[in-house]
Coordinates of C-alpha atoms and ligand atoms in Angstrom, one line a residue:
M517 CA 0.0 0.0 0.0
C518 CA 1.2 3.6 0.0
G519 CA 4.9 4.0 0.7
I520 CA 6.6 7.0 2.2
F521 CA 10.3 7.8 1.8
A522 CA 11.9 11.1 2.8
R523 CA 15.4 12.3 3.3
V524 CA 17.4 15.3 4.5
A525 CA 21.1 15.3 3.6
A526 CA 24.1 17.4 2.6
E527 CA 23.7 16.5 -1.0
P528 CA 20.9 16.5 -3.6
V529 CA 18.3 13.9 -2.5
A530 CA 16.2 13.3 -5.7
D531 CA 18.1 10.2 -6.8
T532 CA 17.9 8.7 -3.4
L533 CA 14.2 9.5 -3.0
I534 CA 13.7 7.5 -6.2
E535 CA 15.9 4.7 -4.9
G536 CA 13.9 4.6 -1.6
L537 CA 10.6 4.5 -3.5
K538 CA 11.9 1.6 -5.6
R539 CA 12.5 -0.3 -2.4
L540 CA 8.9 0.3 -1.5
E541 CA 7.4 -0.7 -4.8
Y542 CA 6.7 -4.2 -3.5
R543 CA 4.0 -2.7 -1.3
G544 CA 1.8 -2.0 -4.4
Y545 CA 1.0 1.4 -5.9
D546 CA -0.3 3.1 -9.0
S547 CA 1.4 6.5 -9.0
A548 CA 4.4 8.1 -7.5
G549 CA 5.9 11.5 -6.7
I550 CA 8.5 13.6 -4.9
A551 CA 8.8 17.1 -3.7
T552 CA 12.1 18.9 -2.9
L553 CA 13.0 22.3 -1.8
E554 CA 14.6 24.2 -4.7
Q555 CA 16.0 27.6 -3.8
G556 CA 13.6 28.0 -1.0
G557 CA 10.5 26.9 -2.9
I558 CA 8.7 23.6 -3.1
A559 CA 9.1 21.7 -6.4
R560 CA 6.8 18.7 -7.1
I561 CA 7.1 16.0 -9.7
C562 CA 4.5 13.3 -10.0
T563 CA 3.7 10.6 -12.5
V564 CA 1.2 7.8 -13.0
G565 CA 2.4 4.2 -13.2
K566 CA 5.7 2.8 -12.2
V567 CA 8.5 4.6 -10.3
E568 CA 10.6 4.3 -13.6
A569 CA 8.3 6.9 -15.1
L570 CA 8.9 9.2 -12.2
E571 CA 12.6 8.5 -12.5
A572 CA 12.6 9.5 -16.2
A573 CA 10.7 12.7 -15.3
V574 CA 13.2 13.5 -12.5
R575 CA 16.2 12.8 -14.8
S576 CA 14.9 15.3 -17.4
G577 CA 15.5 18.2 -15.1
P578 CA 17.1 16.9 -12.0
P579 CA 16.1 18.8 -8.8
K580 CA 19.1 19.9 -6.7
G581 CA 17.4 20.2 -3.3
S582 CA 19.0 18.4 -0.3
I583 CA 15.7 17.8 1.5
G584 CA 12.7 16.0 0.1
I585 CA 9.7 13.7 0.5
G586 CA 8.6 10.9 -1.8
H587 CA 5.5 8.7 -2.1
T588 CA 4.1 5.7 -3.9
R589 CA 0.3 5.9 -3.9
W590 CA -2.2 3.1 -3.9
A591 CA -5.4 4.8 -4.9
T592 CA -8.2 5.0 -2.3
H593 CA -9.9 8.3 -2.9
G594 CA -9.8 9.2 -6.6
A595 CA -8.3 7.4 -9.5
P596 CA -4.6 7.0 -10.1
S597 CA -3.7 10.3 -11.8
E598 CA -0.9 13.0 -11.7
R599 CA -3.3 15.3 -9.8
N600 CA -4.2 12.7 -7.1
A601 CA -0.5 11.6 -6.7
H602 CA 1.4 12.7 -3.6
P603 CA 3.0 14.9 -2.5
H604 CA 0.1 17.3 -2.0
I605 CA 0.8 21.0 -1.7
A606 CA -0.7 24.0 0.1
P607 CA 1.1 27.4 0.4
G608 CA 4.6 26.7 1.7
V609 CA 3.8 23.1 2.6
A610 CA 4.2 19.7 0.9
V611 CA 2.9 16.5 2.5
V612 CA 2.9 12.7 1.8
H613 CA 0.4 10.5 3.6
N614 CA -0.2 6.8 4.1
G615 CA -3.6 5.8 5.6
I616 CA -7.1 7.2 5.4
I617 CA -8.6 10.4 6.8
E618 CA -12.1 9.4 7.6
N619 CA -13.5 12.9 8.2
H620 CA -11.8 14.4 5.2
R621 CA -15.1 15.7 3.8
E622 CA -15.9 17.9 6.7
L623 CA -12.3 19.0 7.0
R624 CA -12.3 19.9 3.3
Q625 CA -15.5 21.9 3.7
G626 CA -14.1 23.9 6.7
L627 CA -10.8 24.6 4.9
S628 CA -12.6 25.6 1.7
D629 CA -14.6 28.1 3.7
L630 CA -11.2 29.5 4.9
G631 CA -10.1 29.9 1.3
A632 CA -8.3 26.6 0.5
T633 CA -8.4 25.5 -3.1
F634 CA -8.2 21.8 -3.6
R635 CA -6.9 20.3 -6.8
S636 CA -7.2 16.6 -6.1
E637 CA -9.9 14.2 -5.1
T638 CA -7.9 12.7 -2.3
D639 CA -8.5 12.7 1.4
S640 CA -4.8 13.5 1.9
E641 CA -4.9 17.0 0.5
V642 CA -6.6 18.3 3.6
I643 CA -3.4 17.8 5.5
P644 CA -1.1 20.4 3.9
W645 CA -4.0 22.8 4.0
M646 CA -4.5 22.3 7.7
I647 CA -0.8 22.7 8.4
S648 CA -0.6 25.8 6.2
H649 CA -3.7 27.2 8.0
H650 CA -2.2 26.6 11.5
M651 CA 1.2 28.1 10.3
A652 CA -0.5 31.2 9.0
S653 CA -1.7 31.7 12.6
G654 CA 1.9 31.6 13.8
A655 CA 2.5 27.8 14.6
K656 CA 5.8 26.2 13.8
T657 CA 5.6 23.2 11.4
M658 CA 5.7 20.5 14.2
D659 CA 2.9 22.2 16.2
A660 CA 0.9 22.8 13.0
L661 CA 1.3 19.1 12.1
R662 CA 0.3 17.9 15.6
K663 CA -2.8 20.2 15.6
A664 CA -3.8 18.8 12.2
G665 CA -3.3 15.3 13.6
E666 CA -5.7 16.2 16.5
D667 CA -8.4 17.1 13.9
M668 CA -8.0 14.1 11.8
K669 CA -10.0 10.8 12.3
G670 CA -8.5 7.6 10.9
A671 CA -5.1 6.1 10.5
F672 CA -2.1 7.9 9.1
A673 CA 1.6 8.3 8.7
V674 CA 2.5 11.8 7.4
A675 CA 5.8 13.4 6.4
A676 CA 5.9 17.2 5.8
L677 CA 8.3 19.6 4.2
T678 CA 7.8 23.4 4.7
E679 CA 9.5 26.4 3.1
S680 CA 9.7 28.1 6.5
E681 CA 11.8 25.3 8.0
P682 CA 14.0 24.3 5.1
D683 CA 16.4 22.1 7.0
T684 CA 13.9 19.8 8.8
L685 CA 11.5 17.1 7.9
H686 CA 8.5 16.6 10.1
A687 CA 6.6 13.4 10.6
L688 CA 3.6 12.1 12.6
R689 CA 2.3 8.6 13.0
R690 CA -1.1 7.2 14.1
G691 CA -1.9 3.7 12.9
S692 CA 0.3 3.5 9.8
P693 CA 4.0 2.4 10.0
L694 CA 6.9 4.8 9.9
A695 CA 10.6 4.1 10.6
V696 CA 13.1 6.8 11.2
G697 CA 16.9 6.4 10.7
F698 CA 20.0 8.5 11.0
G699 CA 23.5 7.9 9.5
D700 CA 26.6 9.6 8.2
K701 CA 24.7 10.9 5.2
G702 CA 21.9 12.6 7.2
A703 CA 18.4 11.4 8.2
A704 CA 15.7 9.5 6.4
L705 CA 12.3 8.0 7.1
A706 CA 10.3 5.3 5.4
S707 CA 7.2 3.1 5.7
D708 CA 9.5 0.1 5.9
P709 CA 12.7 0.1 8.0
N710 CA 14.5 -2.0 5.4
A711 CA 14.0 0.8 2.8
L712 CA 16.5 2.8 4.9
A713 CA 19.4 0.4 4.1
G714 CA 22.5 2.4 3.1
F715 CA 21.1 5.5 4.9
A716 CA 21.1 4.1 8.4
R717 CA 22.2 0.9 10.2
E718 CA 19.3 1.0 12.7
A719 CA 15.8 2.4 12.6
F720 CA 13.5 3.7 15.3
M721 CA 9.9 2.5 14.9
L722 CA 7.6 5.4 15.7
E723 CA 4.6 4.4 17.9
D724 CA 1.1 5.7 17.7
G725 CA 0.9 9.4 18.5
D726 CA 4.7 9.9 18.0
S727 CA 6.1 12.8 16.0
A728 CA 9.6 13.2 14.7
E729 CA 11.9 16.0 13.5
L730 CA 14.7 14.9 11.2
S731 CA 17.7 17.2 10.3
R732 CA 21.2 16.7 9.0
S733 CA 22.4 16.6 12.6
G734 CA 20.0 14.1 14.2
V735 CA 16.5 13.0 14.9
D736 CA 14.2 14.1 17.7
I737 CA 11.3 11.7 18.5
R738 CA 8.4 12.8 20.8
N739 CA 5.4 11.0 22.2
A740 CA 1.9 12.2 22.0
Q741 CA 2.5 14.4 25.1
G742 CA 5.5 16.0 23.4
E743 CA 8.1 14.3 25.7
K744 CA 11.4 13.2 24.1
V745 CA 11.3 9.3 23.8
H746 CA 13.5 6.5 22.6
R747 CA 11.7 3.9 20.5
Q748 CA 12.4 0.3 19.7
I749 CA 15.4 0.0 17.5
V750 CA 15.2 -2.4 14.5
T751 CA 18.4 -3.6 12.8
I752 CA 18.0 -2.9 9.1
D753 CA 18.3 -5.9 6.9
D754 CA 20.7 -4.7 4.2
T755 CA 19.9 -7.6 2.0
A756 CA 16.2 -7.0 2.3
L757 CA 14.8 -4.6 -0.2
T758 CA 18.1 -3.7 -1.8
T759 CA 18.9 -7.0 -3.5
G760 CA 17.4 -8.4 -6.6
S761 CA 15.9 -11.7 -7.3
D762 CA 19.2 -13.6 -7.2
G763 CA 19.2 -14.9 -10.7
Y764 CA 15.5 -16.0 -10.5
A765 CA 13.2 -14.4 -13.0
H766 CA 11.0 -12.9 -10.3
H767 CA 10.9 -12.4 -6.5
M768 CA 8.0 -14.8 -6.3
L769 CA 9.9 -17.6 -7.9
K770 CA 12.9 -17.0 -5.7
E771 CA 10.7 -16.9 -2.6
I772 CA 9.0 -20.2 -3.6
H773 CA 12.4 -21.8 -4.0
E774 CA 13.7 -20.5 -0.7
Q775 CA 11.0 -22.5 1.2
P776 CA 13.1 -25.5 2.2
Q777 CA 15.6 -23.2 3.9
V778 CA 12.9 -21.2 5.5
I779 CA 11.3 -24.3 7.0
Q780 CA 14.7 -25.6 8.1
R781 CA 15.5 -22.3 9.8
I782 CA 12.2 -22.4 11.7
L783 CA 12.7 -26.0 12.8
S784 CA 16.3 -25.3 14.0
T785 CA 15.3 -22.1 15.9
Y786 CA 12.1 -23.5 17.4
G787 CA 13.4 -27.1 17.6
S788 CA 12.7 -27.6 21.3
T789 CA 9.4 -27.2 23.0
G790 CA 11.0 -24.8 25.5
S791 CA 12.0 -22.5 22.6
I792 CA 8.3 -22.0 21.9
L793 CA 6.8 -22.1 25.4
G794 CA 9.5 -19.7 26.7
R795 CA 8.2 -17.0 24.5
L796 CA 4.6 -17.2 25.7
T797 CA 2.8 -15.2 28.4
F798 CA 0.3 -17.9 29.0
D799 CA 0.4 -21.6 29.8
F800 CA -1.2 -24.0 27.3
R801 CA -2.3 -26.3 30.1
R802 CA -4.8 -23.6 31.2
V803 CA -5.9 -22.5 27.7
T804 CA -9.6 -23.4 27.1
R805 CA -10.2 -21.7 23.7
I806 CA -8.0 -20.2 21.0
T807 CA -9.3 -17.6 18.5
L808 CA -7.0 -17.3 15.4
I809 CA -7.3 -14.1 13.5
A810 CA -5.8 -12.9 10.2
C811 CA -6.5 -11.8 6.7
G812 CA -6.1 -13.3 3.2
T813 CA -3.4 -16.0 2.9
S814 CA -2.6 -15.6 6.6
Y815 CA -6.2 -16.4 7.4
L816 CA -5.9 -19.6 5.5
A817 CA -2.9 -20.6 7.6
A818 CA -5.0 -19.8 10.6
S819 CA -7.8 -22.0 9.2
L820 CA -5.5 -25.0 9.0
A821 CA -4.1 -24.3 12.5
R822 CA -7.6 -24.3 13.9
R823 CA -8.0 -28.0 12.9
W824 CA -4.5 -28.8 14.2
F825 CA -5.1 -27.3 17.6
Q826 CA -8.4 -29.2 18.1
E827 CA -7.1 -32.5 16.7
I828 CA -3.5 -32.6 18.1
A829 CA -3.6 -30.4 21.2
G830 CA -7.3 -31.0 22.1
I831 CA -8.0 -27.3 22.5
A832 CA -11.2 -25.7 21.2
A833 CA -10.3 -23.3 18.4
E834 CA -12.0 -20.9 16.1
V835 CA -10.9 -18.8 13.3
A836 CA -12.0 -15.3 12.2
I837 CA -11.3 -12.9 9.4
A838 CA -9.9 -9.8 11.0
S839 CA -12.1 -7.3 9.2
E840 CA -15.2 -9.2 10.3
F841 CA -14.0 -9.9 13.9
R842 CA -13.4 -6.2 14.5
Y843 CA -17.0 -5.2 14.4
E844 CA -18.8 -8.5 15.3
P845 CA -20.9 -8.8 18.5
L846 CA -18.9 -11.1 20.8
A847 CA -19.8 -13.6 23.6
P848 CA -18.4 -12.8 27.1
V849 CA -14.8 -13.7 27.5
Q850 CA -14.2 -17.1 29.1
P851 CA -11.4 -17.9 31.5
G852 CA -8.5 -19.4 29.6
E853 CA -9.2 -17.8 26.3
I854 CA -6.2 -16.7 24.2
A855 CA -5.8 -15.4 20.7
I856 CA -3.3 -15.8 18.0
V857 CA -3.0 -13.1 15.3
I858 CA -1.1 -13.9 12.2
S859 CA 0.4 -11.5 9.7
Q860 CA 3.4 -11.4 7.3
S861 CA 3.7 -7.6 7.5
G862 CA 2.5 -7.1 11.0
E863 CA 0.8 -3.9 9.8
T864 CA -2.4 -5.1 8.2
A865 CA -4.9 -2.5 9.4
D866 CA -7.7 -5.0 10.1
T867 CA -5.5 -7.5 11.9
V868 CA -4.0 -4.7 14.0
G869 CA -7.6 -3.5 14.8
A870 CA -8.6 -7.0 15.7
M871 CA -5.6 -7.3 18.0
H872 CA -6.5 -4.0 19.7
R873 CA -10.1 -5.3 20.3
L874 CA -8.8 -8.6 21.8
K875 CA -6.4 -6.7 24.1
E876 CA -9.2 -4.4 25.2
R877 CA -11.2 -7.5 26.2
G878 CA -8.2 -8.7 28.3
I879 CA -7.4 -11.7 26.1
P880 CA -3.7 -12.6 25.9
V881 CA -2.5 -12.2 22.3
L882 CA 0.3 -14.2 20.7
G883 CA 1.5 -12.5 17.4
L884 CA 3.1 -14.5 14.6
V885 CA 4.7 -11.9 12.4
N886 CA 7.4 -11.9 9.8
Q887 CA 8.3 -8.2 9.7
A888 CA 10.5 -7.3 12.7
G889 CA 9.5 -4.1 14.6
S890 CA 6.1 -4.0 13.0
T891 CA 3.0 -2.9 15.0
I892 CA 1.8 -6.5 15.8
A893 CA 5.3 -7.6 16.7
R894 CA 5.6 -4.8 19.1
E895 CA 2.1 -4.6 20.6
A896 CA 1.1 -8.3 20.9
D897 CA 1.5 -9.6 24.5
C898 CA 4.0 -12.2 23.1
H899 CA 5.5 -12.7 19.7
I900 CA 7.0 -15.5 17.7
P901 CA 8.9 -14.3 14.6
L902 CA 8.1 -16.2 11.4
L903 CA 11.7 -16.1 10.1
A904 CA 10.7 -16.2 6.5
G905 CA 13.1 -13.3 5.6
P906 CA 11.9 -10.4 3.5
E907 CA 9.0 -11.3 1.2
I908 CA 8.9 -8.9 -1.8
G909 CA 6.6 -10.7 -4.2
V910 CA 3.1 -9.3 -3.5
A911 CA 1.5 -12.8 -3.5
S912 CA 2.5 -14.4 -0.2
T913 CA 4.3 -17.8 -0.6
K914 CA 7.2 -18.4 1.8
A915 CA 5.5 -16.4 4.5
F916 CA 2.5 -18.7 4.3
V917 CA 4.6 -21.8 4.5
A918 CA 6.5 -20.2 7.4
Q919 CA 3.2 -19.5 9.1
L920 CA 2.2 -23.2 8.7
T921 CA 5.5 -24.4 10.0
V922 CA 5.6 -22.1 13.0
L923 CA 1.9 -23.0 13.8
A924 CA 2.7 -26.7 13.5
R925 CA 5.5 -26.3 16.0
I926 CA 3.3 -24.3 18.4
V927 CA 0.6 -27.0 18.1
L928 CA 3.1 -29.7 19.0
A929 CA 4.5 -27.7 21.9
A930 CA 0.9 -27.2 23.2
A931 CA 0.1 -30.9 22.8
Q932 CA 3.3 -31.8 24.7
R933 CA 2.6 -29.3 27.5
R934 CA -0.9 -30.8 27.8
G935 CA 0.6 -34.3 28.1
H936 CA -0.7 -35.7 24.8
S937 CA 1.1 -38.7 23.4
G938 CA 2.3 -39.1 19.9
V939 CA 4.0 -35.7 19.6
S940 CA 7.4 -37.1 18.8
I941 CA 6.0 -39.0 15.7
L942 CA 4.5 -35.8 14.4
H943 CA 7.6 -33.9 15.1
S944 CA 9.6 -36.4 13.1
A945 CA 7.2 -35.9 10.2
L946 CA 7.8 -32.1 10.4
V947 CA 11.5 -32.5 10.4
R948 CA 11.3 -34.3 7.0
V949 CA 9.3 -31.5 5.4
P950 CA 12.2 -29.5 3.9
D951 CA 13.3 -32.6 1.9
S952 CA 9.8 -33.2 0.6
V953 CA 9.4 -29.6 -0.4
S954 CA 12.7 -29.7 -2.3
A955 CA 11.4 -32.9 -4.1
V956 CA 8.3 -31.0 -5.2
L957 CA 10.4 -28.1 -6.4
H958 CA 12.4 -30.4 -8.6
N959 CA 9.2 -31.3 -10.2
E960 CA 8.7 -27.8 -11.6
P961 CA 8.8 -28.8 -15.3
A962 CA 5.7 -30.9 -14.7
V963 CA 3.9 -27.9 -13.2
M964 CA 5.0 -25.7 -16.2
D965 CA 3.4 -28.3 -18.5
V966 CA 0.1 -28.2 -16.6
A967 CA 0.3 -24.4 -16.5
Q968 CA 0.6 -24.3 -20.2
R969 CA -2.5 -26.4 -20.5
V970 CA -4.7 -24.3 -18.3
L971 CA -3.5 -20.9 -19.4
Q972 CA -6.5 -20.1 -21.5
A973 CA -9.1 -21.1 -18.9
R974 CA -11.6 -18.5 -17.8
S975 CA -12.1 -20.0 -14.5
A976 CA -10.6 -22.8 -12.3
L977 CA -11.9 -24.7 -9.3
F978 CA -9.8 -26.1 -6.4
V979 CA -11.2 -28.7 -4.2
G980 CA -9.9 -30.5 -1.1
R981 CA -11.1 -32.1 2.2
G982 CA -10.0 -31.9 5.8
H983 CA -6.4 -30.6 6.1
L984 CA -6.3 -30.0 2.3
Y985 CA -9.4 -27.8 2.2
P986 CA -7.5 -24.6 3.4
V987 CA -4.8 -25.5 0.8
A988 CA -7.5 -25.6 -1.9
L989 CA -8.6 -22.1 -0.9
E990 CA -5.0 -20.9 -0.9
G991 CA -4.4 -22.5 -4.4
A992 CA -7.4 -20.6 -5.7
L993 CA -6.4 -17.3 -4.1
K994 CA -2.9 -17.6 -5.5
M995 CA -4.2 -18.4 -9.0
K996 CA -6.7 -15.4 -9.0
E997 CA -4.3 -12.8 -7.7
T998 CA -1.4 -13.6 -10.0
S999 CA -3.1 -14.8 -13.2
Y1000 CA -6.5 -12.9 -12.9
I1001 CA -8.2 -16.2 -13.8
H1002 CA -11.4 -16.5 -11.8
A1003 CA -10.6 -19.3 -9.3
E1004 CA -12.6 -20.6 -6.4
G1005 CA -11.8 -23.1 -3.7
F1006 CA -14.4 -25.5 -2.3
A1007 CA -14.6 -28.3 0.3
A1008 CA -14.8 -31.3 -2.1
G1009 CA -17.9 -32.7 -0.2
E1010 CA -19.7 -29.4 -0.6
L1011 CA -19.5 -29.3 -4.4
K1012 CA -22.7 -31.2 -5.0
H1013 CA -24.6 -28.7 -3.0
G1014 CA -24.3 -26.0 -5.7
P1015 CA -20.8 -25.4 -7.2
I1016 CA -20.9 -28.6 -9.2
A1017 CA -23.2 -26.6 -11.6
L1018 CA -20.0 -24.8 -12.7
V1019 CA -18.3 -28.0 -13.9
D1020 CA -17.8 -28.3 -17.6
S1021 CA -15.0 -29.5 -19.9
T1022 CA -13.4 -26.0 -20.1
T1023 CA -12.9 -25.5 -16.4
P1024 CA -9.8 -27.2 -14.9
I1025 CA -10.5 -28.6 -11.5
F1026 CA -7.5 -29.0 -9.2
A1027 CA -8.3 -31.8 -6.8
L1028 CA -6.1 -32.1 -3.7
A1029 CA -6.2 -35.7 -2.6
S1030 CA -3.5 -37.8 -1.0
S1031 CA -3.7 -41.1 0.8
G1032 CA -5.0 -40.6 4.4
P1033 CA -8.1 -40.8 6.5
L1034 CA -10.3 -38.8 4.1
F1035 CA -9.0 -40.1 0.9
E1036 CA -11.9 -42.4 0.0
K1037 CA -14.4 -39.6 0.7
C1038 CA -12.5 -37.2 -1.5
A1039 CA -12.0 -39.7 -4.2
S1040 CA -15.8 -40.2 -4.4
N1041 CA -16.2 -36.4 -4.8
I1042 CA -13.6 -36.3 -7.5
R1043 CA -15.4 -39.1 -9.4
E1044 CA -18.7 -37.1 -9.1
I1045 CA -16.9 -34.3 -10.9
A1046 CA -15.4 -36.6 -13.5
A1047 CA -18.8 -38.1 -14.2
R1048 CA -20.0 -34.6 -15.2
G1049 CA -17.2 -34.0 -17.7
G1050 CA -14.8 -32.1 -15.4
R1051 CA -11.1 -31.8 -16.4
I1052 CA -9.3 -33.0 -13.3
V1053 CA -5.8 -32.2 -12.4
L1054 CA -4.9 -34.3 -9.4
V1055 CA -2.5 -32.9 -6.8
G1056 CA -1.6 -35.9 -4.7
D1057 CA 0.8 -38.7 -3.8
R1058 CA 1.4 -41.8 -5.9
A1059 CA -1.2 -43.9 -4.2
A1060 CA -3.8 -41.3 -4.9
L1061 CA -2.7 -41.0 -8.4
L1062 CA -2.9 -44.8 -9.0
A1063 CA -6.4 -44.9 -7.4
L1064 CA -7.7 -42.1 -9.6
S1065 CA -5.6 -42.6 -12.8
D1066 CA -8.8 -43.3 -14.8
V1067 CA -10.4 -39.9 -14.0
A1068 CA -7.4 -37.6 -13.7
T1069 CA -6.5 -35.8 -17.0
H1070 CA -3.2 -34.6 -15.5
A1071 CA -1.4 -35.0 -12.3
L1072 CA 1.1 -33.1 -10.0
T1073 CA 2.7 -35.6 -7.8
V1074 CA 3.8 -34.8 -4.2
P1075 CA 5.7 -37.2 -1.9
H1076 CA 3.7 -39.4 0.4
C1077 CA 3.9 -38.1 4.0
P1078 CA 1.7 -38.1 7.2
D1079 CA -1.6 -36.3 7.0
F1080 CA -0.4 -33.7 9.4
V1081 CA 2.3 -32.2 7.1
Q1082 CA 0.6 -33.0 3.8
P1083 CA -0.9 -29.5 3.5
I1084 CA 2.5 -27.8 3.7
I1085 CA 3.8 -30.0 0.9
S1086 CA 0.7 -29.8 -1.3
T1087 CA 0.9 -26.0 -1.2
I1088 CA 4.1 -25.9 -3.2
P1089 CA 2.8 -27.1 -6.6
L1090 CA -0.1 -24.7 -6.4
Q1091 CA 2.3 -21.8 -5.8
L1092 CA 4.4 -22.8 -8.8
L1093 CA 1.3 -23.3 -10.8
A1094 CA 0.0 -19.8 -10.1
Y1095 CA 3.4 -18.4 -10.8
H1096 CA 3.8 -20.1 -14.2
V1097 CA 0.3 -19.5 -15.4
A1098 CA 0.8 -15.8 -14.7
V1099 CA 4.2 -15.6 -16.3
Q1100 CA 3.0 -17.5 -19.4
R1101 CA 0.1 -15.1 -19.6
G1102 CA 2.6 -12.3 -19.7
L1103 CA 1.6 -10.7 -16.4
D1104 CA 3.6 -8.8 -13.8
V1105 CA 3.7 -11.6 -11.3
D1106 CA 5.6 -9.8 -8.5
R1107 CA 3.2 -6.8 -8.6
P1108 CA -0.3 -8.0 -9.7
R1109 CA -2.8 -5.3 -10.5
N1110 CA -4.7 -3.6 -7.8
L1111 CA -2.9 -5.4 -5.0
A1112 CA -0.8 -4.1 -2.1
K1113 CA 1.7 -6.0 -0.1
S1114 CA 1.0 -4.3 3.2
V1115 CA -2.7 -3.4 3.5
T1116 CA -2.6 -0.5 5.9
V1117 CA -6.1 0.7 5.4
E1118 CA -9.2 -1.1 6.6
Ligands
F6R485 C1 -2.2 -13.1 -0.7 C2 -1.7 -12.1 0.3 C3 -2.7 -11.4 1.1 C4 -2.2 -11.3 2.5 C5 -3.1 -10.5 3.4 C6 -2.7 -10.4 4.8 O1 -1.1 -13.7 -1.4 O2 -0.5 -11.8 0.3 O3 -3.9 -12.1 1.1 O4 -2.0 -12.6 3.1 O5 -3.2 -9.2 2.9 O6 -1.4 -9.8 4.9 P1 -0.5 -9.9 6.2 O7 -0.1 -11.4 6.3 O8 0.7 -9.0 6.0 O9 -1.3 -9.5 7.4

């Protein structure tokens, strides 16, 4: 979603603003812009589309200013256009904004009455006008920005540049992430701490209500009461957003292929039950109910974990979509309730909102987060890092598999703590997963072949039962977001209650079925589809393949493994499939249209 990058230095900053914005491209955006101070006056350059277009515009008349703000905009209010792109300007003030100003209409009306002239359709444009208005009454920039913040409802991160204070950048955070860094070459701020690589070694993560002033000599961070504060320091991962895709054609492909190492890293770090339990603020022996909350792909990881908790650890568990949970009427809290919130970015606005609601209700929250220093990582009562490493491709792959692996380890630790038997057998199965995932990755040519055959499909169905049902949903989600083919996932047993009407010879049906307790049930459902002319691509182990060879048009084989870990392994061919279908359709697989990596608005 929107990205902010700003810098004050002893040299011209335009090139580094572009570099910073490129590092934020993965968040998703549709226009970009910068503003610098040129001989005391604000100069703004904005373009629609990729940062390359902005870079070309900047190169054609390079700004010389040594202080500037930059932005990549993911449109919310008003279409992607040069006018709606940030920075937004009012007399003497330029502002970039991430988030949503919910009361922008009434603010706009009030400011118009005072003589403001708006040129965009955005909610954000009220901010520079509010600052300008307060400064006209004598306020310094920081006070004017804070006053504007008091008038705004919603979530935001704002960076401002003013002509009256030409050596200082001003920033304010409420709800949307902002990291501030300082190094030999001045100070910088960004929506993602890793975008500061090369400008600072460490970043301070602003907290809600914080403001910051950045100059060439240092940074000054204040809390909502205006008191000087030190904030959590995050070590910047130099390799994170600055490296390319390491010889892979795309980040998504690189991230899919990294998965054996990611799983191995998780299993080594959280190998012992103590390494999990020692991070918790609650005791699994006393837990009576778990609510798992997340969005999108992370929600699908939560859905699988719900089954695992019930089946393996014997704990009642439920799963909720964060955006629904936030506003849902809830039953009274029971003793022993805990919640697990799951997020790659740790900044998803709905998941953060759900976490706040849980905390208000006094429910202990365990956060599973990939992005160090993010809001959920900081604010959850306890936190287990996902250790996937930076995920740049917008479609989540290795973070999903990391979520499943970490959740599997937690479930086993919970089961052990509660005295359940059989944990060591399941743990041995988990330890073998990296090898099985590598074996699936070696089978990539077979996936490419199937991708080629389904490329022209207008829609695709994914079906599975039990543990493989969430994987079917994830397969469909991956397919639709990367290839724009309409794809739906269903519980295989549910198909005959309606969706089977969609089955015809042009619609590929990806059936997830491997030998295990539900195999025969799922095999019957697959036969029902075949009997109606469905084109079945079986994703399963050899035994499943043999049993269904008469009805499967094509097959993607996965190694045989215990039911518990089969979902992790069965996910891999579906990720590769979504990737190759998208690439063969000529699409921008790392940055699919309309999507954002970090969804910081609700
Ligand atoms: C899908 C995808 C999204 C995210 C969702 C939650 O590939 O990436 O569905 O899973 O936006 O994001 P996080 O995990 O950052 O909270």
